[in-house]
Short mmCIF file of C-alpha atoms in Angstrom, two decimals:
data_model
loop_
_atom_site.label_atom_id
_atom_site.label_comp_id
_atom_site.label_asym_id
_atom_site.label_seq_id
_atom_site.Cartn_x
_atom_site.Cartn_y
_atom_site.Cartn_z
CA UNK A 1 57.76 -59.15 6.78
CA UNK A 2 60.51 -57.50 9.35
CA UNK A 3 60.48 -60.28 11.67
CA UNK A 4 61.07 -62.98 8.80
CA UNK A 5 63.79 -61.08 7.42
CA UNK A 6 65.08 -60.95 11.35
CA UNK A 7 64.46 -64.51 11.22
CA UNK A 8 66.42 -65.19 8.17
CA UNK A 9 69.27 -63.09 9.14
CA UNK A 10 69.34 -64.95 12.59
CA UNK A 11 70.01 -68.36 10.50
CA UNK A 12 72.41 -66.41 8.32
CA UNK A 13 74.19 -65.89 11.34
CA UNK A 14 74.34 -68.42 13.28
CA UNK A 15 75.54 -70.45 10.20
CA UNK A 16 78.36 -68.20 10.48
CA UNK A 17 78.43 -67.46 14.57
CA UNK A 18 81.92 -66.96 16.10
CA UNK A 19 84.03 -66.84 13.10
CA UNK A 20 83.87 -62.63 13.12
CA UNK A 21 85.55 -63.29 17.09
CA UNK A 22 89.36 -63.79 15.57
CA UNK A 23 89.04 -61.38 13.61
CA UNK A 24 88.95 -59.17 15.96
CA UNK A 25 91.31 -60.49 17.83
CA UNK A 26 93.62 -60.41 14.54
CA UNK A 27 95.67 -57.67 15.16
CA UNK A 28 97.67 -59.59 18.26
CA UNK A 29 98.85 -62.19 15.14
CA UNK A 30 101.42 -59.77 13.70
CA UNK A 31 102.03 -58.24 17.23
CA UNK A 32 103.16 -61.09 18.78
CA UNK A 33 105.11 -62.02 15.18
CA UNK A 34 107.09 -58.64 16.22
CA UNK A 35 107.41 -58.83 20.05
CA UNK A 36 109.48 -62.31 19.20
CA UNK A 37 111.56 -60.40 16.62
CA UNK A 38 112.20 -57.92 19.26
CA UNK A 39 112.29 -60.34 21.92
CA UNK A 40 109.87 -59.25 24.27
CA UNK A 41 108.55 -62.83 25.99
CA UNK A 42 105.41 -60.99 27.78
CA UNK A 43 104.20 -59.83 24.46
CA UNK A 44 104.11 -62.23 23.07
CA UNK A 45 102.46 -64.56 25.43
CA UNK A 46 99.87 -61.81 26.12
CA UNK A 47 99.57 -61.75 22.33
CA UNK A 48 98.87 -65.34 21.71
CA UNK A 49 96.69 -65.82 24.71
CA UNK A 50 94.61 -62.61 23.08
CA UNK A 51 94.23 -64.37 19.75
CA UNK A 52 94.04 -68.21 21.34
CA UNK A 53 91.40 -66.95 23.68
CA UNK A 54 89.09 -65.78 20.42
CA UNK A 55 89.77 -68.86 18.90
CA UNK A 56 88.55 -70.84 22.07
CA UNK A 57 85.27 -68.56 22.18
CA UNK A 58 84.31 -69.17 18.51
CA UNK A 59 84.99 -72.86 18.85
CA UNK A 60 82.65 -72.78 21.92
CA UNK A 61 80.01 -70.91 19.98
CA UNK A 62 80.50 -72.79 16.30
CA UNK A 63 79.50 -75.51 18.59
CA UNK A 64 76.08 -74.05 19.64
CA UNK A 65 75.27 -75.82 22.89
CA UNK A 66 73.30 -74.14 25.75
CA UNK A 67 75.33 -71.93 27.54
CA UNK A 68 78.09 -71.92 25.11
CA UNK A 69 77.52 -68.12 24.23
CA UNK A 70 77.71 -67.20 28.13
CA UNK A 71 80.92 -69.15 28.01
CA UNK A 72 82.62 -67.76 25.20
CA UNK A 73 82.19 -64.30 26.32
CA UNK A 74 83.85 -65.12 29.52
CA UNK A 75 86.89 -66.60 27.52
CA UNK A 76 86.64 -63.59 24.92
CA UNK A 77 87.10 -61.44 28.43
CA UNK A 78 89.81 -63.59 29.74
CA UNK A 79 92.00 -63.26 26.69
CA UNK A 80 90.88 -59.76 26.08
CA UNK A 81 92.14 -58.85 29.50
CA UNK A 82 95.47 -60.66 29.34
CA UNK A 83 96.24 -59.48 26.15
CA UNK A 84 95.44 -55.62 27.12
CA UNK A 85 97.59 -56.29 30.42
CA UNK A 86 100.68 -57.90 29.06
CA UNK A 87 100.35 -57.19 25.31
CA UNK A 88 99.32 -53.34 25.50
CA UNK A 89 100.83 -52.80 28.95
CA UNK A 90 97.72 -50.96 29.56
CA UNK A 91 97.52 -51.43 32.92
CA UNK A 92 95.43 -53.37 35.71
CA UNK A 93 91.96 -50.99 35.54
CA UNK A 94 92.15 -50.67 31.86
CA UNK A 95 92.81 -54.08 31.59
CA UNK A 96 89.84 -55.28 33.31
CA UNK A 97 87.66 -52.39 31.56
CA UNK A 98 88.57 -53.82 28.00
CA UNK A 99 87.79 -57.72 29.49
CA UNK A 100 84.27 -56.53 30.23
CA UNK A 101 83.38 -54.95 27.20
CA UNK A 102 84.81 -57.71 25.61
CA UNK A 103 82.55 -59.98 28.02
CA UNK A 104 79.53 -57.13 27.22
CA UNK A 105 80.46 -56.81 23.26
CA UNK A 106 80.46 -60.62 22.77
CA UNK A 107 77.44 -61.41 24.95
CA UNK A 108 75.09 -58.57 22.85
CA UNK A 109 77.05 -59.69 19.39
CA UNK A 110 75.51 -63.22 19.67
CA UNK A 111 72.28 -62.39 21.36
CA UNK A 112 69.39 -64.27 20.08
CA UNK A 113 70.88 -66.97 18.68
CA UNK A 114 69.75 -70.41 19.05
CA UNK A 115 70.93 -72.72 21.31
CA UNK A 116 70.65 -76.28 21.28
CA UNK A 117 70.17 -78.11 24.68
CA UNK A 118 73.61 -80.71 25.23
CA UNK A 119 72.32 -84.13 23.73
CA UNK A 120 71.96 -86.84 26.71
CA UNK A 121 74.89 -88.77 27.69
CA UNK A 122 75.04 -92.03 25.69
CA UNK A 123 73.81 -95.24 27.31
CA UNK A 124 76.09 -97.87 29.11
CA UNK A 125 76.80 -100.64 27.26
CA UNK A 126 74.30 -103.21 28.32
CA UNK A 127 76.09 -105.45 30.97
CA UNK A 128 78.42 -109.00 29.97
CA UNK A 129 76.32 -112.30 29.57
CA UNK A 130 76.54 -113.83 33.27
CA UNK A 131 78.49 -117.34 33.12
CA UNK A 132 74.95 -118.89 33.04
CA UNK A 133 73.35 -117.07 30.20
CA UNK A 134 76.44 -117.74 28.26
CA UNK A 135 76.27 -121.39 29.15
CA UNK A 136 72.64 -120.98 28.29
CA UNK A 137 73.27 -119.46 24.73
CA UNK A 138 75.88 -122.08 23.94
CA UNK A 139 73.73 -124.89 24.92
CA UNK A 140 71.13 -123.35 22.83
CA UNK A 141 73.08 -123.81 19.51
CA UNK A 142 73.69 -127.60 21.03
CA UNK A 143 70.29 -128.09 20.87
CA UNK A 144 69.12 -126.38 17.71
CA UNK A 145 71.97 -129.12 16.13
CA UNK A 146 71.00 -131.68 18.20
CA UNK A 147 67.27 -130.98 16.82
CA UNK A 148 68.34 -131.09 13.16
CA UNK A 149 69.84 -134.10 13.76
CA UNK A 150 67.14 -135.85 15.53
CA UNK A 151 70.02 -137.35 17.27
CA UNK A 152 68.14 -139.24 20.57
CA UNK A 153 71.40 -139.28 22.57
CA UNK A 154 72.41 -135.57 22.04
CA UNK A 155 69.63 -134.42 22.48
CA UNK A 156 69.09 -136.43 26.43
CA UNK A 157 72.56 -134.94 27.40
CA UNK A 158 71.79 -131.41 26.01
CA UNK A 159 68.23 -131.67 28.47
CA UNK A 160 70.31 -132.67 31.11
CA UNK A 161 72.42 -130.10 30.96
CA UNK A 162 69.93 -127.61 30.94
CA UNK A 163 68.28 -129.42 33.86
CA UNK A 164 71.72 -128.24 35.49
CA UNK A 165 71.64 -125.00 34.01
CA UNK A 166 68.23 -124.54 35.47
CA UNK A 167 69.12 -125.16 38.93
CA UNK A 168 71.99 -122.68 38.97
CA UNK A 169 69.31 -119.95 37.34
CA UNK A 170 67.56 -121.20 40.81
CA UNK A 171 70.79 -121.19 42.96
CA UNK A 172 72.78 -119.28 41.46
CA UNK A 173 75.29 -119.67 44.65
CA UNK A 174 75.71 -123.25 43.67
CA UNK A 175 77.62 -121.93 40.43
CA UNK A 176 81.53 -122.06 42.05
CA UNK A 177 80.91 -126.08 42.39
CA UNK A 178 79.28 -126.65 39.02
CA UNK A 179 81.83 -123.75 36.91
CA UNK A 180 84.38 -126.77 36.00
CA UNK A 181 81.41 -129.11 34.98
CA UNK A 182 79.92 -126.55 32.52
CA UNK A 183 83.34 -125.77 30.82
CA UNK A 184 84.11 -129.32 30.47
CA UNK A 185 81.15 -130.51 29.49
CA UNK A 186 80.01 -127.67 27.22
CA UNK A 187 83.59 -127.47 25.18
CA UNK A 188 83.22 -131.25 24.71
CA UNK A 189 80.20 -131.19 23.51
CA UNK A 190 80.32 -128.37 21.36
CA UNK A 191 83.86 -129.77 19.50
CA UNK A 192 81.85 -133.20 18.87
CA UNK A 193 78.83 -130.71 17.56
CA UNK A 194 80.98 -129.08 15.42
CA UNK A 195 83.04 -131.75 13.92
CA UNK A 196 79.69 -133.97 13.39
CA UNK A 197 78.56 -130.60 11.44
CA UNK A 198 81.69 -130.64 9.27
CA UNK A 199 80.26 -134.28 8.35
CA UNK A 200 82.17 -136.03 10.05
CA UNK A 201 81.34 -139.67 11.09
CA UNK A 202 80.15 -140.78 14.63
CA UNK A 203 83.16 -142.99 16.16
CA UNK A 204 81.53 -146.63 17.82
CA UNK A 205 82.60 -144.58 21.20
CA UNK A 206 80.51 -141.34 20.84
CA UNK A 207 77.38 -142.67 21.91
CA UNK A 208 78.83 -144.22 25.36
CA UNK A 209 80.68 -140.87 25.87
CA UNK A 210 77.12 -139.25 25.77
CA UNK A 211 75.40 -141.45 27.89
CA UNK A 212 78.19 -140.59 30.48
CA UNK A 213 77.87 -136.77 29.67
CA UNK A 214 74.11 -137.35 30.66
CA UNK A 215 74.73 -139.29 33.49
CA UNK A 216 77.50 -136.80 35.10
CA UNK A 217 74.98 -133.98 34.51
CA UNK A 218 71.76 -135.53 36.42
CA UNK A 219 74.76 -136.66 38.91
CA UNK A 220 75.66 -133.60 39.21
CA UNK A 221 72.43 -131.92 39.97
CA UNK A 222 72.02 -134.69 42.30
CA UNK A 223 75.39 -134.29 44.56
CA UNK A 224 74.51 -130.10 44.92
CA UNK A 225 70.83 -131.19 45.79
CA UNK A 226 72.33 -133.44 48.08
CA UNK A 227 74.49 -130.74 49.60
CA UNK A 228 72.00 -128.81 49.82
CA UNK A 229 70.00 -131.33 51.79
CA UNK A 230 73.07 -132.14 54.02
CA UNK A 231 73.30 -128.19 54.61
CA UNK A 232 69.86 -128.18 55.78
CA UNK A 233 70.26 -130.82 57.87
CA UNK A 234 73.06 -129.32 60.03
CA UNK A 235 71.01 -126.56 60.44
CA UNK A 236 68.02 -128.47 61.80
CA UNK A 237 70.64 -129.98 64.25
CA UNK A 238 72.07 -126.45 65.13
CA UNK A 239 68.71 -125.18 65.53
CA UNK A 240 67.49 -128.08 67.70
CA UNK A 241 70.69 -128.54 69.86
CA UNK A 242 70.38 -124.75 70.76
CA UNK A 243 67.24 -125.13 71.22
CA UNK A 244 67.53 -127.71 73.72
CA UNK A 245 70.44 -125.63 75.37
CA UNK A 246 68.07 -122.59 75.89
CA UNK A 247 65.40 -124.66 77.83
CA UNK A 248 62.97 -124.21 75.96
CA UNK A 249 62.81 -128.11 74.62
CA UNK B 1 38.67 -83.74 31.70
CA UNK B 2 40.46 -80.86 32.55
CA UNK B 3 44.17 -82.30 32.49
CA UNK B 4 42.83 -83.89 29.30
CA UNK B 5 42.23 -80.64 27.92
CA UNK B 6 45.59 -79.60 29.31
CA UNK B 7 47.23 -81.92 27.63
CA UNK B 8 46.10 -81.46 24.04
CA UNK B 9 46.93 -78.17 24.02
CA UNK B 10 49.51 -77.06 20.95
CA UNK B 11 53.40 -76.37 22.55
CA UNK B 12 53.50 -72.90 22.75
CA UNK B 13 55.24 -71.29 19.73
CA UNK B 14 58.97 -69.82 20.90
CA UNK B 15 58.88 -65.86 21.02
CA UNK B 16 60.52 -64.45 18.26
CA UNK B 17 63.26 -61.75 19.49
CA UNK B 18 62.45 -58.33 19.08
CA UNK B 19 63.13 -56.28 15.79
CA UNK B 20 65.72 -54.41 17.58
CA UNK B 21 68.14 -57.56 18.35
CA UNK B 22 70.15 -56.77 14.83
CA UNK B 23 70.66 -52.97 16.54
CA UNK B 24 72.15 -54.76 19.78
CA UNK B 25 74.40 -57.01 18.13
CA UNK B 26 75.80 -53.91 16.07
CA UNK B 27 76.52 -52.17 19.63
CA UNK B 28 78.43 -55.56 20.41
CA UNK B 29 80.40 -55.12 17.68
CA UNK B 30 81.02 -51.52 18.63
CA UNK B 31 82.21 -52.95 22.13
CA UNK B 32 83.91 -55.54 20.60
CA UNK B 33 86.03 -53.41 18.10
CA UNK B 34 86.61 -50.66 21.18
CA UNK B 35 88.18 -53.53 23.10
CA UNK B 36 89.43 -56.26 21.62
CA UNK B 37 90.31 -55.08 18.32
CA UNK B 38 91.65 -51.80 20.24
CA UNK B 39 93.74 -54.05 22.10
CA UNK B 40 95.49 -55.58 19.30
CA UNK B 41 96.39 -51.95 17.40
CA UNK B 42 97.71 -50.94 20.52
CA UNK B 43 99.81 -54.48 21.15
CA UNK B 44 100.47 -53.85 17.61
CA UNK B 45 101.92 -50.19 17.61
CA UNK B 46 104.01 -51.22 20.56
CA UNK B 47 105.41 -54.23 19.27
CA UNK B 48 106.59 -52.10 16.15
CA UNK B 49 107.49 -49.65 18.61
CA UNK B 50 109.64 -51.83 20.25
CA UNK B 51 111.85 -51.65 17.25
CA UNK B 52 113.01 -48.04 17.38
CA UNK B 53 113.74 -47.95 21.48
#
């Protein structure tokens, strides 16, 4: 029976946790209102640092986080302290006396309280489509059209291209040679896609300009695999020629 | 078997604060009003103070 009642009286107040700490504090409001009437600059600084230092400490406990009460006792301290020092002109000792009971006061006031843990920080942004997968997507709604057309002819330059697309997934370093190729290609062919999509009808050229698109894309894949053979082969000589230099051919 | 058995036991229930917590957080308001609020009447006295120097 007691320790519900403690249990409901611990949700009543953290429902309401902090907002008691300006009150408190309240007094400093008119005080510094009559230090600037009277002109007396440390007052009211030590004043508003007082009352701006509760306000800080209930925000920090309103928000409930772990650790948040420890923290907003130190602040309740700071501005307690300040505000006795330049405020009250009480002094260094009595200063820091009335910063720890505040520190004390507000660390038993809001004992027992719940604290939620900080939630996790939020999760990067998952990483830009490489030039490849983009390729790869675009080519994708190519060949969905392409499909739905049954067109023969889009549909061989579309499976060339990915041919080259699938290389540069393989070799990715061959991408610099093959970057122009893919833009070209890809914005040609999508325009034509889209236009033949808004109905429009095939000119007596399209179907040449196809073929060629095909062609330039199996050419293509054929000049890096070519490179790639001509790289290897001046490494074979390398290899052989030092070889021979060493002695040990 | 064991860890098994380890692992189906229930989360252990969080321990509910004592029945005197509501009698410490009175005695931080004691502190609270001897310092803080203290603070303020006395900033407040010698700000209207500051009027008939």
């Amino acid at each position: 029976m007691m320790e519900r009642a403690l249990g409901a009286w611990i949700g009543l107040r953290t429902r309401w946790r902090g907002l008691a700490l300006p009150i408190f504090a309240s007094p400093l409001l008119p005080a510094a209102l009559f230090f600037a009437i009277d002109g007396n600059e440390q007052g009211v600084i030590g004043s508003a640092l007082g009352f701006g230092g509760s306000l800080l400490a209930a925000r920090a406990l309103r928000r409930g986080r772990l650790g948040d009460s420890r923290r907003a006792s130190w602040v309740m301290a700071a501005g307690t302290g300040l505000a006795a020092s330049m405020a009250g002109d009480l002094g260094v000792p009595m200063s820091l006396i009335m910063g720890a009971g505040a520190l004390f006061g507000t660390r038993m006031m809001y004992q027992a309280l719940p604290e939620t843990a900080p939630p996790p920080p939020p999760e990067p942004p998952p990483p830009p489509p490489g030039p490849i997968e983009e390729s790869r997507a675009r080519l994708a709604r190519i060949e969905a059209v392409a499909a739905r057309r049954a067109d023969p002819r889009l549909q061989g330059v579309a499976t060339a291209m990915e041919g080259v697309l699938d290389d540069l997934t393989a070799h990715p370093d061959r991408l610099p040679q093959a970057r122009r190729f893919l833009t070209v290609h890809l914005d040609g062919l999508e325009r034509i896609v889209e236009r033949l999509e808004a109905g429009a009808a095939p000119p007596e050229g399209l179907p040449v300009l196809l073929d060629d698109l095909a062609t330039t894309a199996q050419e293509l894949r054929g000049r890096l695999t070519r490179e790639e053979s001509a790289a290897l082969d001046i490494q074979v000589k390398v290899l052989s020629d030092r070889l021979r230099e060493e002695g040990f051919r | 078997m064991a860890e098994r058995n380890a692992t189906s036991l229930p989360a252990p229930l969080p321990a509910s604060p004592p029945l005197t917590t509501p009698l410490v957080w009175a005695w931080g308001g004691v502190l609270l009003t001897a310092t803080t609020w203290l603070v303020g009447i006395i900033a407040l006295f010698r700000s209207i103070g500051g009027f008939f120097d």
